[in-house]
PDB file of C-alpha atoms in Angstrom:
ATOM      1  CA  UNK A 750      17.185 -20.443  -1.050  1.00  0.00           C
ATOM      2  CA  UNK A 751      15.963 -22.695   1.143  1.00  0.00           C
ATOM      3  CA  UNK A 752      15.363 -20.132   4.157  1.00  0.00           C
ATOM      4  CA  UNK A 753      13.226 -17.891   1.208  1.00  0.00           C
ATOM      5  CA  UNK A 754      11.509 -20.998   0.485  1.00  0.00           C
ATOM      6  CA  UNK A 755      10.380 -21.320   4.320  1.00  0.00           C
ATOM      7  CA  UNK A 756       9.845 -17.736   4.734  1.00  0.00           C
ATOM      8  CA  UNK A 757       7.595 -17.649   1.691  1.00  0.00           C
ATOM      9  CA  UNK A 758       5.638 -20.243   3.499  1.00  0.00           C
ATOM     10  CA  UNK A 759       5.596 -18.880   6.560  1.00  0.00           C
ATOM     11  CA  UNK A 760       4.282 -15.716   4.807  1.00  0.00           C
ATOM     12  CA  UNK A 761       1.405 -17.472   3.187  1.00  0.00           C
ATOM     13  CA  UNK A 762       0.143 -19.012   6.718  1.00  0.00           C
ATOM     14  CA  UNK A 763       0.721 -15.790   8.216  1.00  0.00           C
ATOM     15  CA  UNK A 764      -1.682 -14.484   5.742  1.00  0.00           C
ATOM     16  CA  UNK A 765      -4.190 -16.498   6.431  1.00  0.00           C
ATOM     17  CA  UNK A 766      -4.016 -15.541   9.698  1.00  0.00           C
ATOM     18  CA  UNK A 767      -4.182 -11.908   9.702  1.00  0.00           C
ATOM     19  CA  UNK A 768      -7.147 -12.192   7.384  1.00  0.00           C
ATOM     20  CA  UNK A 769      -9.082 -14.276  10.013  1.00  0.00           C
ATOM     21  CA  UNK A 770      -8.287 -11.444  13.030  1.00  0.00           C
ATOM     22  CA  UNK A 771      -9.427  -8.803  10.186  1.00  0.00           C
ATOM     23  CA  UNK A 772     -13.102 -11.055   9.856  1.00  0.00           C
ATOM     24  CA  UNK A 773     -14.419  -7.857  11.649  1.00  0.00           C
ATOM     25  CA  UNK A 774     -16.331  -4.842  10.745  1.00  0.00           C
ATOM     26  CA  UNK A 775     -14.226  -3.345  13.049  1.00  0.00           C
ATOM     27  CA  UNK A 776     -10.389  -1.336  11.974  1.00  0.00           C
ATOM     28  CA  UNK A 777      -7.462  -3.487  13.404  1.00  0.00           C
ATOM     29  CA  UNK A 778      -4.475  -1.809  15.189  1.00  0.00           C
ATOM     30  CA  UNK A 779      -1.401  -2.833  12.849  1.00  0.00           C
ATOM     31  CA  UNK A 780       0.438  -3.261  15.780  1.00  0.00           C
ATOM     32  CA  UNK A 781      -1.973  -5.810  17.439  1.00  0.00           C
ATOM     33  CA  UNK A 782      -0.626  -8.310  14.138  1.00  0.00           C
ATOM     34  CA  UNK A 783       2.769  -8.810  15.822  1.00  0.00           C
ATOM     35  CA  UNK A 784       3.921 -11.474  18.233  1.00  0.00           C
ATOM     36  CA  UNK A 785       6.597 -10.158  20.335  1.00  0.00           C
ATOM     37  CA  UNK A 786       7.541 -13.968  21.410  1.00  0.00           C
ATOM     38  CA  UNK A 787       8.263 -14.866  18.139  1.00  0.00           C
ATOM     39  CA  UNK A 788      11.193 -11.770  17.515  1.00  0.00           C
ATOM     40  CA  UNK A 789      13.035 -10.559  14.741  1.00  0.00           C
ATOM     41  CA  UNK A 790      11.821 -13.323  12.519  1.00  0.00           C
ATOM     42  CA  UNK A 791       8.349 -13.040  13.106  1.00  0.00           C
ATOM     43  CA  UNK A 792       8.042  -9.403  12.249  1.00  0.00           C
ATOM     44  CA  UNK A 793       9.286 -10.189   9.516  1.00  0.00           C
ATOM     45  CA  UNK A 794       6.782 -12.775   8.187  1.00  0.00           C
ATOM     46  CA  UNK A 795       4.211 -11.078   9.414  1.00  0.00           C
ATOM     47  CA  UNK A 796       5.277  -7.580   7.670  1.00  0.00           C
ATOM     48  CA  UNK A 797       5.736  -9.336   4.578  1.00  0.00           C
ATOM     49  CA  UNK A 798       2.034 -11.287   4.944  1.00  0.00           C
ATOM     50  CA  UNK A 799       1.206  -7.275   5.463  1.00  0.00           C
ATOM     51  CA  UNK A 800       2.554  -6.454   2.471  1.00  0.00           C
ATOM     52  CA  UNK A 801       1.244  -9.595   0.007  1.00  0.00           C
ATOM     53  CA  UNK A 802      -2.317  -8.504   1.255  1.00  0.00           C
ATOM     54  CA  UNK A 803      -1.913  -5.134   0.436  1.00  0.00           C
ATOM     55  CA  UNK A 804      -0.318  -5.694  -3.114  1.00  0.00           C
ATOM     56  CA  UNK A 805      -3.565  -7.854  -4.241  1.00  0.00           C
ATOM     57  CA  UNK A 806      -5.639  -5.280  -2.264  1.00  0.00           C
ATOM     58  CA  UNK A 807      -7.316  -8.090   0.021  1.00  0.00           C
ATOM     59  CA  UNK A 808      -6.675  -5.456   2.554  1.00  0.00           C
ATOM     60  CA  UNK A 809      -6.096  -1.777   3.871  1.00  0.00           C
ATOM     61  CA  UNK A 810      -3.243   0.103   5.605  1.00  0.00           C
ATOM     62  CA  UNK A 811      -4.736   3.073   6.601  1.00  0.00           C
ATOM     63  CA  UNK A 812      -2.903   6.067   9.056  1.00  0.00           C
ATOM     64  CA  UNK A 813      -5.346   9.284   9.499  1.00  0.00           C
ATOM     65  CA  UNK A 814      -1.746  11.626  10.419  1.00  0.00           C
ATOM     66  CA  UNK A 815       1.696  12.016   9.918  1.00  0.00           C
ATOM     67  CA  UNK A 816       2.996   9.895  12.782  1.00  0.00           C
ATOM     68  CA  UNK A 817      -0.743   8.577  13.856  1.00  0.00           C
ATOM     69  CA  UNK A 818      -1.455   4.971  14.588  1.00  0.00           C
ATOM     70  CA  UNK A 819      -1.537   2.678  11.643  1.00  0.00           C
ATOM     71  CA  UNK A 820      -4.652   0.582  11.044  1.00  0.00           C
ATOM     72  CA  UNK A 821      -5.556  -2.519   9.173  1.00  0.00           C
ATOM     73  CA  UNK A 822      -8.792  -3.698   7.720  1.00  0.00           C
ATOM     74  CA  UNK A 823     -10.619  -5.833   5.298  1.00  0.00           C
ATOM     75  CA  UNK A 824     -11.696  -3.641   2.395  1.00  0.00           C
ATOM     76  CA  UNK A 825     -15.301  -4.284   2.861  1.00  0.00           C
ATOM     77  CA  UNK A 826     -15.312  -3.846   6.660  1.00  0.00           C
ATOM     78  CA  UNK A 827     -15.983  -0.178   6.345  1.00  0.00           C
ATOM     79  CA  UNK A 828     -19.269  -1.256   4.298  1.00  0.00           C
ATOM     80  CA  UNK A 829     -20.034  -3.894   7.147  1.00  0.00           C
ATOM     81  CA  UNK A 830     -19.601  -1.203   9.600  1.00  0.00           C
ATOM     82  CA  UNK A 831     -23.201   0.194   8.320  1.00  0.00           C
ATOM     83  CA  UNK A 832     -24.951  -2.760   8.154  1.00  0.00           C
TER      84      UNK A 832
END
């Protein structure tokens, strides 16, 4: 429980992150969110972060086609967009 504990954490900082590289009217490629340095453990957190943010709707997972590229954004950057 201890390695939960720290990936909990981890998620929570990694949310933080991701919400200041979506502080753009602008969609976000989802794969743009992961670190390749960091590995197996790092997808992870951040996939997790992903998935926090999308379960209180703080942001959007969006993919136009079966197969198409997956994007990320702030719920309100589509209204910034038209600003």
């Amino acid at each position: 429980p201890a390695e939960l504990n720290d990936l909990a954490l981890e998620a929570r900082e990694r949310m933080v992150e991701i919400l200041a590289r979506l502080h753009t009217p602008h969609f976000v490629p989802f794969v743009s969110l992961f670190r390749i340095e960091e590995g197996r453990m790092g997808v992870v957190v951040t996939f997790l972060a992903l998935m926090e943010l999308t379960r209180e709707r703080i942001v959007d997972i969006i993919q136009n086609e079966p197969l198409g590229r997956i994007y990320v954004k702030s719920p309100d950057a589509r209204a910034a967009a038209y600003e």
